[in-house]
Coordinates of C-alpha atoms in Angstrom, one line a residue:
Y1 CA 48.0 -6.6 83.5
D2 CA 44.9 -6.7 81.3
G3 CA 41.3 -6.6 83.3
R4 CA 39.1 -7.3 81.0
G5 CA 38.3 -9.9 81.5
A6 CA 37.3 -9.8 85.4
L7 CA 35.3 -7.1 84.3
G8 CA 32.4 -9.1 82.2
D9 CA 29.8 -7.4 84.4
L10 CA 29.5 -4.2 85.3
T11 CA 25.6 -3.3 85.7
M12 CA 26.1 -2.9 89.4
Y13 CA 28.4 -0.2 88.5
E14 CA 25.9 1.4 86.7
P15 CA 24.2 4.9 87.4
P16 CA 20.1 3.9 87.3
S17 CA 17.5 4.6 84.9
G18 CA 17.1 7.8 85.4
G19 CA 20.4 9.3 86.4
F20 CA 21.8 9.4 90.0
D21 CA 20.9 12.4 92.3
Q22 CA 23.3 13.1 94.8
R23 CA 21.7 15.4 96.6
T24 CA 19.4 12.5 97.8
I25 CA 22.4 10.9 99.4
L26 CA 23.8 14.3 101.0
T27 CA 22.9 15.3 104.3
E28 CA 21.9 19.1 105.3
E29 CA 25.2 20.2 106.2
E30 CA 26.3 18.4 102.5
L31 CA 23.7 20.6 101.1
K32 CA 24.8 23.4 102.3
I33 CA 28.8 23.0 101.8
E34 CA 28.3 22.0 97.5
Q35 CA 25.4 24.8 97.6
L36 CA 28.5 27.1 98.7
C37 CA 31.2 25.5 96.6
D38 CA 28.5 25.8 93.6
E39 CA 27.9 29.3 94.5
E40 CA 31.9 30.2 94.4
R41 CA 32.7 27.3 91.2
Y42 CA 29.8 29.7 88.8
H43 CA 30.5 33.1 90.2
S44 CA 32.2 34.5 86.9
L45 CA 29.8 33.1 84.8
Y46 CA 27.2 35.1 86.9
N47 CA 28.9 37.5 88.0
N48 CA 31.3 40.2 85.7
E49 CA 34.5 39.8 87.0
V50 CA 36.3 42.7 85.7
E51 CA 34.2 45.1 86.6
E52 CA 33.9 43.5 89.7
S53 CA 37.6 44.6 89.9
M54 CA 36.8 48.1 89.4
Y55 CA 35.5 48.7 92.3
H56 CA 37.2 46.9 95.0

């Protein structure tokens, strides 16, 4: 099935002109969780994991 004919107008699915900021729709608890996830996700960018493993 070729769905391109049913998807003629996608403007309602496009992000707003300044981009989409997910933080505006999250609760305080969800923001805390996101912050913790980001810290874990980007930990190796800010810390030398090889050096840490030598001391632990």
